[in-house]
């Protein structure tokens, strides 16, 4: 086993721990912090089912963004849908046999990388072209887009330009999952791709990528509009009430 | 009146998104609160030596108590969807009035003190130390937000800048930077019973005068009862209804509706205010203390129903928060809630909006109108921000849009809506809400009214609209003041129940 392989095995275990642990901690933090007042943005659903539908529309179709700005919606949706298909396609590297759904998505997943890259390019262009968006962009906003584009380009490069040893890569990836380690092909493009993915995983829980778990906890979107029928009282507010009584 | 010391924007057919002008509104600073009201509210009134520790400390407490603030500070991706949604940005072009930038004033500090990347690489993620300069910026720009929630409609994560503004103001108060206007109102409402500081005898006198006027007008003994024990309905209305024009016309409308329905009702001296500025400052305890007066009055007077008059933020607090804060509502199983529930009439939503009440009577055929009496008016309706995006009327989502319009159509023949993208959930704030209805902020109020004024102007020109119907005391006061800046007559402003009052048939 080469030191290169050992390094990447270590990197991916660390990245996975940071990603899973970090996101889990954030979710714990969000769920532990109460929303003391009923603040859905109205008109809002009056039932839990309605809220689940609202959240589904928000997460799958980006409903609010669609209302807001068609350019951001098109680019953002292209990127996210592209990414979802690409990620789903990648599941094949971690399982044997491969699920039907993953097989099914394989041809779409390959070309979805173009949608992903086009969406990212559009979003990045806005950071330069629209004065309002330029004003609010931080260095990390640009770096995040650069990182995602580099991941997309290196990945698409291996699919469409310079194929890597995909059989060996799958053995490596499966080995990570089963703790039966195999060597990683020393292919430049692959190493770049994997390193950047690891970086993305590590920074996920400490960056704006927290919008992904965050949206599910957004009180303006996940609360039921029923304050006259149900008394909503946060634990600290209930304690306050007891103290004052 | 001396002319304004700023340029009033000119009306255009559509509201255009301006190019940003950095610092365009950096000079506008609302007057700071003085010792009396700040001490009363338990805040310092000047910057203490350890202000920075206090501010960060308070921010930490807010992060632990309010999920909204915690999630919103993390989730923003700077996508820009909100940047052209705020009426203050559209009217002033100051980039700090873009919702994301307003949030960013706090987010930079949050990142610096509460997140790992902000602690180790602040330059990378735009994290910044809290300085006195920054604190001043907070003060200026957190008082150029009316907490209208328009941005929250359009944010893909539902980030509501109002929550950040409220947190910002609470932190500012905590280090002695209170706003004079809101601070004094919060003292008056708790000391006297209403935001105007109108004492009980003056209120009784005013109501008597109104009863005489109504009798002279109609020949009928229409009452405005005060502190009547055992009355069925307790009406909680903004104190501006008692003597501001055009507010009082709606108060007369409520009285006529109650008269026509033949119910017993009363106002309360102790709770002679529907408004609750505690909302604007994001202090749960203060908001609760102010709201508790209404519970106490209801218990004292033995009312069976609590009805709220025309007031936007008051309806938000009443509809969405009263049950939480004071147990006015249903569903609470605790003794505190039960005590009040045992007294209230189970058949009705508690609290009820006056528009819900009137619309119900209209549907049941209890009220009769001569619509032609409103024929000199061509009416449009402005959805108040807090009613539109933070509350509801009736059983269905969106009832807050339908019910007031239904009432107008039932009492008048000429109604026209303003353009679709400026009403309903997309409504533009009047520009004076959220604790900004003060003369020291007149520049932001006038400029912030621009998108609404453009929309209003379009129906004035196209449809000959001459009446702007409102259901909010702040909207009424704001438009009365601001309309003339844009060349309109202030007499165009009025209440929905003013229209009811004009057309209602009494016997």
XYZ file of C-alpha atoms in Angstrom:
752
model
C 0.000 0.000 0.000
C 1.517 3.309 -1.057
C 1.736 6.306 1.217
C -0.552 8.066 -1.258
C -3.276 5.502 -0.683
C -2.807 5.684 3.059
C -3.090 9.463 2.970
C -6.326 9.402 1.003
C -7.826 6.701 3.191
C -7.058 8.862 6.223
C -8.336 11.978 4.500
C -11.667 10.404 3.636
C -12.249 8.948 7.049
C -11.446 12.323 8.576
C -13.638 14.186 6.080
C -16.524 11.797 6.696
C -16.215 12.201 10.443
C -16.035 15.997 10.168
C -18.992 16.079 7.802
C -21.270 13.691 9.639
C -20.253 14.799 13.107
C -20.345 18.479 12.209
C -23.706 18.388 10.515
C -25.144 16.211 13.280
C -23.928 18.713 15.855
C -25.490 21.598 13.945
C -28.775 19.752 13.659
C -28.633 19.060 17.367
C -28.003 22.766 17.998
C -30.882 23.872 15.775
C -33.311 21.364 17.221
C -32.334 22.207 20.782
C -32.929 25.935 20.269
C -36.645 26.615 20.621
C -38.721 28.893 18.419
C -40.613 30.689 21.199
C -43.144 32.449 18.973
C -45.295 31.330 16.066
C -43.742 33.050 13.059
C -44.584 31.276 9.800
C -44.524 33.652 6.856
C -48.204 33.821 5.971
C -50.306 32.785 4.157
C -49.109 29.531 5.691
C -50.507 26.003 5.961
C -52.791 25.355 8.922
C -51.870 21.664 9.269
C -48.665 19.626 9.640
C -49.380 17.941 6.317
C -49.646 21.336 4.716
C -46.307 22.314 6.204
C -44.703 19.115 4.875
C -45.990 20.001 1.413
C -44.745 23.570 1.723
C -41.314 22.325 2.760
C -41.269 19.816 -0.096
C -42.066 22.532 -2.634
C -39.369 24.689 -1.088
C -36.683 22.012 -1.087
C -37.485 20.323 -4.394
C -38.628 23.251 -6.528
C -37.196 26.271 -4.656
C -40.662 27.831 -4.558
C -39.695 31.072 -2.804
C -36.714 31.610 -5.057
C -38.952 31.094 -8.063
C -41.193 33.893 -6.805
C -38.168 36.034 -6.203
C -35.807 35.981 -9.138
C -36.000 33.774 -12.220
C -32.288 34.001 -13.051
C -31.115 32.881 -9.628
C -33.811 30.224 -9.703
C -32.750 28.805 -13.072
C -29.056 28.746 -12.216
C -29.570 27.569 -8.662
C -32.024 24.864 -9.611
C -29.859 23.618 -12.498
C -26.899 23.373 -10.180
C -28.753 21.581 -7.380
C -30.622 19.150 -9.606
C -27.421 18.466 -11.522
C -25.568 17.882 -8.281
C -28.289 15.573 -6.977
C -28.128 13.406 -10.109
C -24.336 13.381 -10.067
C -24.279 12.389 -6.400
C -26.819 9.657 -7.003
C -24.710 8.351 -9.860
C -21.679 8.268 -7.552
C -23.416 5.824 -5.252
C -22.375 3.106 -7.703
C -18.778 3.404 -6.495
C -19.740 2.433 -2.981
C -21.923 -0.624 -3.596
C -21.918 -3.967 -5.348
C -24.400 -4.869 -6.749
C -25.677 -1.431 -7.735
C -29.252 -0.372 -6.952
C -31.677 -0.147 -9.833
C -32.244 3.566 -9.286
C -28.527 4.240 -9.477
C -28.259 2.193 -12.683
C -31.232 4.053 -14.059
C -29.755 7.472 -13.324
C -26.323 6.617 -14.769
C -26.759 8.163 -18.249
C -28.500 11.264 -16.852
C -25.981 11.579 -14.076
C -23.157 11.764 -16.576
C -24.610 14.713 -18.431
C -26.047 16.324 -15.304
C -22.536 17.521 -14.592
C -22.950 19.978 -17.457
C -26.143 21.376 -15.937
C -24.324 21.620 -12.633
C -21.393 23.490 -14.149
C -23.593 25.800 -16.195
C -25.639 26.658 -13.120
C -22.511 27.393 -11.107
C -21.110 29.549 -13.896
C -24.350 31.531 -14.001
C -24.351 32.024 -10.255
C -20.724 33.132 -10.333
C -21.356 35.535 -13.202
C -24.030 37.240 -11.106
C -21.454 37.922 -8.413
C -19.587 40.077 -10.919
C -22.347 41.447 -13.099
C -25.102 42.473 -10.662
C -23.959 45.366 -8.514
C -26.138 44.357 -5.570
C -24.812 40.822 -5.534
C -21.249 42.050 -6.034
C -21.677 44.227 -2.957
C -22.672 41.314 -0.705
C -20.171 38.744 -2.028
C -17.330 37.777 0.307
C -14.067 36.028 -0.656
C -15.522 32.796 0.690
C -18.522 33.111 -1.650
C -16.163 33.185 -4.639
C -13.979 30.407 -3.262
C -16.981 28.200 -2.660
C -18.055 28.550 -6.287
C -14.484 27.984 -7.453
C -14.304 24.847 -5.335
C -17.560 23.441 -6.688
C -16.621 24.250 -10.264
C -13.209 22.638 -9.822
C -14.878 19.524 -8.427
C -17.307 19.490 -11.346
C -14.635 20.073 -13.985
C -12.232 17.454 -12.623
C -15.071 14.955 -12.342
C -16.490 15.653 -15.796
C -12.932 15.546 -17.126
C -12.593 11.947 -15.971
C -15.951 11.021 -17.466
C -15.570 12.676 -20.833
C -11.873 13.421 -21.473
C -9.256 11.380 -19.645
C -10.751 8.245 -18.106
C -9.308 7.093 -14.847
C -8.964 3.435 -13.840
C -12.558 3.177 -12.709
C -12.331 -0.460 -11.652
C -9.437 0.265 -9.317
C -11.217 3.357 -8.017
C -14.312 1.357 -7.214
C -12.191 -1.176 -5.362
C -10.679 1.692 -3.359
C -14.062 3.225 -2.587
C -15.675 -0.074 -1.643
C -12.636 -0.754 0.523
C -13.294 2.451 2.454
C -16.800 1.267 3.230
C -15.888 -2.322 4.106
C -12.568 -1.507 5.813
C -10.864 -3.796 3.303
C -8.462 -1.277 1.817
C -7.258 -1.253 -1.785
C -4.761 0.983 -3.575
C -5.870 4.290 -5.085
C -4.915 4.889 -8.758
C -2.291 7.668 -8.865
C -4.138 9.686 -11.487
C -3.653 13.472 -11.241
C -7.192 14.462 -12.107
C -8.624 11.892 -9.711
C -6.416 13.055 -6.849
C -7.463 16.664 -7.413
C -11.127 15.642 -7.560
C -10.965 13.600 -4.373
C -9.001 16.221 -2.438
C -11.480 18.941 -3.288
C -14.434 16.760 -2.362
C -12.792 16.090 0.998
C -12.307 19.828 1.517
C -15.963 20.423 0.701
C -17.044 17.798 3.208
C -14.829 19.242 5.925
C -15.994 22.827 5.535
C -19.651 21.906 5.086
C -20.647 22.155 8.770
C -18.822 25.449 9.332
C -19.884 27.295 6.220
C -22.912 28.663 4.446
C -23.504 25.154 3.133
C -25.481 24.863 6.366
C -28.377 26.239 4.349
C -29.057 22.601 3.466
C -29.997 21.423 6.964
C -30.951 24.987 7.954
C -33.928 25.286 5.629
C -35.683 22.425 7.423
C -35.381 24.317 10.692
C -36.459 27.683 9.346
C -39.397 28.723 11.575
C -40.923 30.900 8.867
C -41.290 27.807 6.697
C -41.784 24.901 9.087
C -44.314 26.271 11.568
C -48.028 25.592 11.377
C -50.303 28.619 11.236
C -52.565 27.721 14.169
C -51.681 30.055 17.049
C -55.283 30.708 18.053
C -56.103 27.018 18.321
C -52.895 25.742 19.924
C -50.918 27.321 22.697
C -47.282 27.366 21.673
C -44.909 27.733 24.617
C -41.130 27.308 24.567
C -39.571 25.638 27.619
C -37.771 28.812 28.686
C -40.955 30.824 28.215
C -42.896 28.336 30.332
C -40.260 28.699 33.044
C -40.613 32.466 32.814
C -44.380 32.128 33.199
C -43.952 29.979 36.320
C -41.512 32.503 37.816
C -43.876 35.404 37.245
C -46.923 33.553 38.555
C -43.990 73.578 7.225
C -40.429 73.894 5.989
C -39.621 71.880 2.902
C -37.885 68.544 3.286
C -34.098 68.543 3.579
C -33.864 65.631 1.207
C -34.929 64.885 -2.300
C -38.339 63.253 -2.562
C -38.133 60.472 -5.169
C -40.209 61.034 -8.265
C -43.033 58.670 -9.117
C -42.524 56.212 -11.962
C -44.844 53.757 -13.652
C -43.069 50.768 -12.129
C -40.686 50.813 -9.209
C -37.246 50.373 -10.699
C -34.375 48.715 -8.895
C -31.770 51.427 -8.326
C -28.004 51.152 -8.710
C -26.512 50.978 -5.257
C -25.273 54.192 -3.653
C -23.068 53.379 -0.700
C -23.722 55.434 2.382
C -26.811 57.123 0.934
C -28.652 56.804 4.251
C -25.705 56.507 6.635
C -26.511 59.924 8.106
C -29.992 59.032 9.279
C -30.013 58.335 12.976
C -33.158 58.087 15.042
C -33.058 60.013 18.340
C -31.576 58.061 21.231
C -33.706 57.304 24.268
C -32.956 59.098 27.514
C -32.681 57.882 31.084
C -36.334 57.896 32.138
C -37.756 55.401 29.663
C -34.605 53.291 29.378
C -34.363 52.848 33.138
C -38.054 52.055 33.299
C -37.505 49.262 30.778
C -34.440 48.023 32.638
C -31.834 49.149 30.118
C -28.856 51.475 30.441
C -29.167 54.835 28.674
C -25.569 55.347 27.652
C -22.752 53.077 26.568
C -21.371 51.272 29.636
C -17.608 50.615 29.885
C -18.106 46.895 29.298
C -20.523 47.439 26.414
C -18.798 45.019 24.071
C -18.958 42.105 26.520
C -22.572 42.947 27.237
C -23.448 43.004 23.549
C -21.752 39.692 22.756
C -23.224 38.184 25.885
C -26.722 39.247 24.880
C -26.200 37.942 21.369
C -25.271 34.576 22.837
C -28.429 34.532 24.937
C -30.554 35.387 21.908
C -28.867 32.618 19.909
C -29.836 30.172 22.640
C -33.405 31.403 22.928
C -34.427 32.067 19.326
C -34.029 29.390 16.693
C -34.900 31.932 14.024
C -31.815 34.035 14.736
C -29.490 31.030 15.009
C -30.645 29.399 11.790
C -30.914 32.647 9.847
C -27.390 33.734 10.738
C -26.007 30.406 9.479
C -28.143 29.693 6.454
C -27.707 32.707 4.169
C -25.722 31.947 1.002
C -25.658 35.530 -0.327
C -27.693 34.508 -3.354
C -29.100 37.998 -3.762
C -32.785 37.028 -4.055
C -33.765 39.551 -1.363
C -31.603 42.420 -2.578
C -34.350 44.158 -4.560
C -37.254 43.368 -2.236
C -36.976 45.942 0.556
C -38.904 49.181 0.098
C -36.180 51.090 1.943
C -33.575 49.882 -0.526
C -35.835 50.609 -3.493
C -36.454 54.097 -2.163
C -32.957 54.983 -0.946
C -30.478 52.865 -2.987
C -28.394 52.462 0.159
C -26.953 48.925 -0.073
C -27.185 48.476 3.690
C -30.936 48.605 3.209
C -30.819 45.419 1.181
C -32.117 42.725 3.552
C -29.026 40.555 3.217
C -26.726 43.488 3.921
C -28.821 44.516 6.912
C -28.491 40.970 8.245
C -24.814 40.995 7.366
C -24.199 43.830 9.833
C -24.966 41.303 12.548
C -23.779 38.211 10.721
C -20.231 39.597 10.456
C -20.126 39.960 14.225
C -21.773 36.584 14.774
C -19.144 34.923 12.596
C -16.305 36.641 14.434
C -17.372 35.634 17.931
C -19.435 32.484 17.474
C -18.032 30.507 14.508
C -14.761 28.717 13.895
C -13.898 30.201 10.484
C -14.712 33.690 11.753
C -12.389 33.208 14.693
C -9.431 31.897 12.675
C -9.872 33.513 9.244
C -12.201 36.492 9.604
C -11.051 38.079 6.315
C -12.125 34.996 4.389
C -15.725 34.845 5.522
C -16.316 38.547 6.074
C -16.235 38.337 9.865
C -15.593 41.581 11.735
C -14.954 42.755 15.278
C -17.722 44.571 17.086
C -16.593 48.189 17.305
C -18.328 51.365 18.342
C -18.457 52.340 14.688
C -20.195 49.071 13.873
C -22.592 49.560 16.748
C -23.549 52.956 15.334
C -24.151 51.389 11.952
C -26.390 48.821 13.616
C -28.321 51.607 15.251
C -28.830 53.513 12.017
C -29.775 50.593 9.819
C -31.763 48.571 12.349
C -33.951 51.659 12.541
C -34.385 51.726 8.776
C -36.193 48.391 8.782
C -39.932 48.258 9.402
C -39.844 44.512 10.105
C -42.397 44.029 7.334
C -41.182 40.513 6.362
C -41.339 41.121 2.615
C -37.815 39.726 2.290
C -38.830 36.552 4.097
C -41.383 35.740 1.391
C -38.672 35.671 -1.253
C -35.799 34.040 0.623
C -35.260 30.405 -0.368
C -34.650 29.623 3.327
C -37.333 31.921 4.663
C -34.797 34.165 6.363
C -36.769 36.966 7.969
C -34.743 40.133 8.407
C -37.320 41.305 10.934
C -36.006 38.677 13.366
C -32.476 40.018 12.918
C -33.586 43.633 13.295
C -35.466 42.743 16.475
C -32.407 40.970 17.870
C -30.236 43.910 16.838
C -32.457 46.398 18.625
C -32.548 44.258 21.755
C -28.747 44.124 21.814
C -28.580 47.876 21.183
C -30.998 48.511 24.040
C -28.896 46.264 26.209
C -25.866 48.523 25.727
C -27.806 51.752 26.164
C -28.684 52.545 22.571
C -32.443 52.623 22.857
C -34.610 54.484 20.369
C -36.427 57.431 21.938
C -39.708 56.870 20.102
C -40.189 53.189 20.905
C -38.665 53.402 24.356
C -41.010 56.184 25.473
C -44.040 54.438 24.012
C -43.191 51.258 25.873
C -43.027 53.254 29.086
C -46.295 55.112 28.436
C -48.273 52.013 27.552
C -47.215 50.349 30.787
C -47.621 53.397 32.998
C -50.802 54.891 31.527
C -52.371 52.107 29.464
C -51.810 53.372 25.934
C -49.044 54.481 23.602
C -50.272 58.052 23.489
C -50.212 58.478 27.231
C -53.876 59.438 27.210
C -55.131 59.159 30.824
C -58.449 57.545 31.727
C -60.495 60.721 32.318
C -59.368 62.186 28.978
C -60.347 58.971 27.251
C -63.793 58.992 28.897
C -64.245 62.593 27.836
C -63.250 61.848 24.235
C -65.630 58.924 23.985
C -68.491 60.993 25.376
C -67.830 63.657 22.771
C -67.883 61.026 20.045
C -71.183 59.652 21.312
C -72.671 63.147 21.079
C -71.340 63.563 17.536
C -72.781 60.226 16.468
C -76.138 61.055 17.981
C -76.165 64.392 16.156
C -75.311 62.609 12.903
C -77.636 59.653 13.112
C -80.232 60.580 15.687
C -79.420 57.313 17.431
C -77.921 56.746 20.877
C -74.842 54.854 19.665
C -72.582 54.193 22.627
C -68.859 53.924 23.181
C -68.826 52.187 26.547
C -65.755 52.277 28.769
C -64.837 49.854 31.562
C -68.239 48.178 31.591
C -68.118 44.984 33.633
C -70.017 42.078 32.184
C -70.027 43.418 28.636
C -69.872 40.576 26.139
C -67.162 42.034 23.939
C -63.940 43.715 24.987
C -62.649 45.840 22.133
C -58.903 46.383 22.066
C -57.990 49.029 19.536
C -54.974 51.242 18.819
C -55.166 54.388 20.920
C -54.777 56.512 17.786
C -58.392 55.496 17.049
C -59.488 57.698 19.940
C -58.498 61.008 18.496
C -56.370 60.892 15.339
C -57.872 61.509 11.922
C -58.801 59.438 10.006
C -58.496 56.728 12.666
C -61.477 57.910 14.677
C -63.778 57.392 11.693
C -63.119 53.662 11.942
C -63.765 53.696 15.683
C -67.159 55.210 14.871
C -67.583 52.408 12.340
C -66.925 49.734 14.987
C -69.415 51.384 17.339
C -72.082 51.415 14.611
C -71.440 47.742 13.822
C -71.804 46.779 17.492
C -74.912 48.938 17.720
C -76.458 47.294 14.658
C -75.607 43.846 16.009
C -77.199 44.768 19.315
C -74.361 43.401 21.440
C -72.914 44.743 24.635
C -69.310 45.815 24.338
C -66.736 47.879 26.121
C -63.365 49.528 25.871
C -60.909 49.369 28.744
C -58.961 52.234 30.274
C -56.339 49.905 31.659
C -55.842 48.218 28.277
C -56.621 51.135 25.989
C -53.994 50.088 23.468
C -53.871 47.305 20.903
C -50.371 48.235 19.760
C -47.454 46.429 21.313
C -44.092 47.975 20.533
C -42.484 45.139 22.448
C -42.708 43.285 19.143
C -40.489 45.799 17.409
C -37.689 45.557 19.938
C -37.546 41.792 20.165
C -37.812 41.616 23.932
C -40.089 38.740 24.853
C -40.569 39.846 28.448
C -41.528 43.422 27.554
C -43.889 42.238 24.857
C -45.429 39.870 27.374
C -45.793 42.560 30.029
C -47.571 44.852 27.580
C -49.856 42.087 26.303
C -50.647 40.929 29.841
C -52.605 44.127 30.437
C -55.187 42.874 27.968
C -55.559 39.551 29.707
C -55.907 41.342 33.025
C -58.532 43.701 31.625
C -60.476 40.802 30.110
C -60.495 38.952 33.425
C -61.399 42.085 35.381
C -64.283 43.002 33.060
C -65.456 39.438 32.527
C -65.564 39.742 28.726
C -66.609 36.739 26.641
C -64.981 37.836 23.406
C -61.891 39.867 22.670
C -62.008 41.812 19.412
C -59.102 43.754 17.993
C -59.503 46.998 16.019
C -57.720 48.052 12.842
C -53.998 47.804 13.570
C -51.397 45.781 11.702
C -48.655 44.882 14.154
C -51.202 44.706 16.949
C -53.072 42.054 15.014
C -49.854 40.136 14.517
C -49.203 40.155 18.260
C -52.842 39.390 19.034
C -53.311 36.655 16.465
C -49.944 34.945 16.634
C -48.583 35.749 20.102
C -51.365 36.448 22.612
C -52.075 32.792 23.175
C -48.390 32.168 23.827
C -47.799 35.264 25.920
C -51.047 35.564 27.843
C -53.232 32.536 27.212
C -55.779 34.517 25.164
C -56.790 31.730 22.780
C -57.524 28.036 22.834
C -55.622 24.809 23.324
C -53.678 25.650 26.481
C -54.088 22.916 29.107
C -52.332 24.714 31.959
C -54.226 26.440 34.802
C -53.058 29.861 33.582
C -54.693 29.329 30.190
C -57.726 27.528 31.611
C -58.567 30.412 33.927
C -59.249 32.654 30.949
C -60.672 29.959 28.673
C -63.368 29.210 31.252
C -64.587 32.756 30.835
C -64.334 33.121 27.040
C -67.059 32.102 24.605
C -66.039 28.820 23.017
C -67.932 29.490 19.790
C -65.504 32.118 18.543
C -61.845 32.396 17.664
C -60.047 34.331 20.387
C -58.981 36.960 19.647
C -61.165 38.012 16.698
C -60.258 40.725 14.218
C -62.884 43.435 13.793
C -62.939 42.607 10.065
C -63.663 38.940 10.828
C -66.456 40.076 13.120
C -68.006 42.495 10.639
C -67.679 40.097 7.693
C -69.405 37.387 9.687
C -72.316 39.736 10.440
C -72.505 40.735 6.770
C -72.612 37.098 5.670
C -75.352 36.368 8.169
C -77.355 39.321 6.883
C -77.274 41.154 10.202
C -75.847 44.356 8.706
C -77.561 46.344 5.949
C -75.867 48.906 3.750
C -76.647 51.625 1.288
C -73.611 51.166 -0.945
C -74.407 54.275 -2.964
C -73.374 56.397 0.022
C -69.781 55.459 -0.850
C -70.242 56.257 -4.541
C -68.092 59.367 -4.405
C -65.190 57.086 -3.554
C -63.084 54.920 -5.828
C -61.364 52.675 -3.355
C -58.181 50.654 -3.293
C -56.929 48.546 -0.406
C -53.407 48.433 1.003
C -52.490 45.123 2.629
C -50.695 45.979 5.857
C -47.440 44.075 6.153
C -48.009 42.438 9.518
C -51.548 41.393 8.658
C -50.485 40.098 5.254
C -47.340 38.167 6.163
C -47.598 37.448 9.862
C -51.240 36.663 10.584
C -54.492 35.430 9.190
C -58.198 36.204 9.242
C -60.881 33.550 8.942
C -60.320 29.835 8.547
C -58.417 29.734 5.277
C -54.844 30.810 4.549
C -55.100 34.135 2.718
C -58.288 35.142 4.528
C -56.387 38.251 5.602
C -56.482 39.377 1.956
C -60.019 38.266 1.114
C -61.988 39.426 4.154
C -61.147 43.158 4.145
C -61.761 43.262 0.378
C -65.053 41.407 0.818
C -66.153 44.000 3.353
C -65.222 46.861 1.034
C -67.123 45.274 -1.851
C -70.116 44.772 0.442
C -70.255 48.436 1.450
C -69.109 50.241 -1.703
C -69.506 49.971 -5.461
C -66.100 51.116 -6.684
C -63.145 48.980 -5.754
C -59.879 48.529 -7.678
C -56.825 46.591 -6.601
C -53.324 47.923 -7.027
C -50.921 45.921 -9.266
C -50.667 42.242 -8.331
C -46.984 42.331 -7.352
C -47.628 45.042 -4.744
C -50.527 43.489 -2.829
C -51.260 40.274 -0.952
C -48.143 38.568 0.340
C -46.080 40.803 -1.965
C -47.455 43.965 -0.382
C -45.101 46.875 0.195
C -44.935 48.319 3.674
C -46.270 51.843 4.125
C -42.762 52.842 5.199
C -43.636 53.824 8.752
C -44.015 50.505 10.551
C -41.809 48.699 13.042
C -41.134 51.675 15.317
C -40.270 54.091 12.515
C -43.341 56.317 12.774
C -41.360 59.217 14.167
C -40.416 62.563 12.640
C -36.701 61.986 13.121
C -36.947 59.192 10.537
C -39.094 61.116 8.064
C -36.520 60.791 5.281
C -36.601 56.983 5.428
C -40.386 57.057 5.787
C -40.897 59.174 2.690
C -38.351 57.316 0.562
C -39.467 53.938 1.841
C -43.034 54.706 0.793
C -41.956 55.022 -2.849
C -42.915 51.524 -4.062
C -46.362 51.824 -2.491
C -46.778 55.348 -3.834
C -45.909 54.193 -7.365
C -48.484 51.414 -7.145
C -51.067 53.788 -5.706
C -50.321 56.360 -8.376
C -50.936 53.784 -11.091
C -54.519 53.147 -9.929
C -55.114 56.827 -9.288
C -54.249 57.549 -12.916
C -55.777 54.485 -14.493
C -58.932 54.020 -12.429
C -59.434 57.376 -10.772
C -58.883 55.911 -7.308
C -59.332 58.527 -4.590
C -59.500 56.492 -1.394
C -56.736 54.396 0.153
C -58.472 51.979 2.527
C -56.395 50.735 5.465
C -56.633 48.463 8.473
C -53.656 49.735 10.427
C -53.153 52.730 12.682
C -49.524 53.092 11.657
C -50.388 52.905 7.953
C -53.049 55.565 8.493
C -50.696 57.947 10.276
C -47.835 57.262 7.869
C -49.833 57.790 4.668
C -51.562 60.876 6.056
C -48.103 62.340 6.542
C -46.387 61.015 3.426
C -49.040 61.314 0.698
C -48.561 65.095 0.375
C -44.822 64.622 -0.309
C -45.873 62.779 -3.458
C -48.490 65.306 -4.453
C -51.566 63.508 -3.151
C -54.225 64.864 -0.800
C -53.946 63.460 2.701
C -57.737 63.219 2.778
C -57.493 60.190 0.493
C -56.492 58.059 3.493
C -59.080 56.197 5.531
C -60.090 53.016 7.280
C -62.105 50.033 6.103
C -64.579 50.617 8.934
C -64.826 54.238 7.875
C -66.368 52.880 4.669
C -68.590 50.606 6.751
C -69.581 53.604 8.858
C -70.556 55.620 5.786
C -72.796 52.977 4.260
C -74.307 51.170 7.225
C -78.074 51.429 7.687
C -79.085 51.816 11.327
C -82.425 51.851 12.997
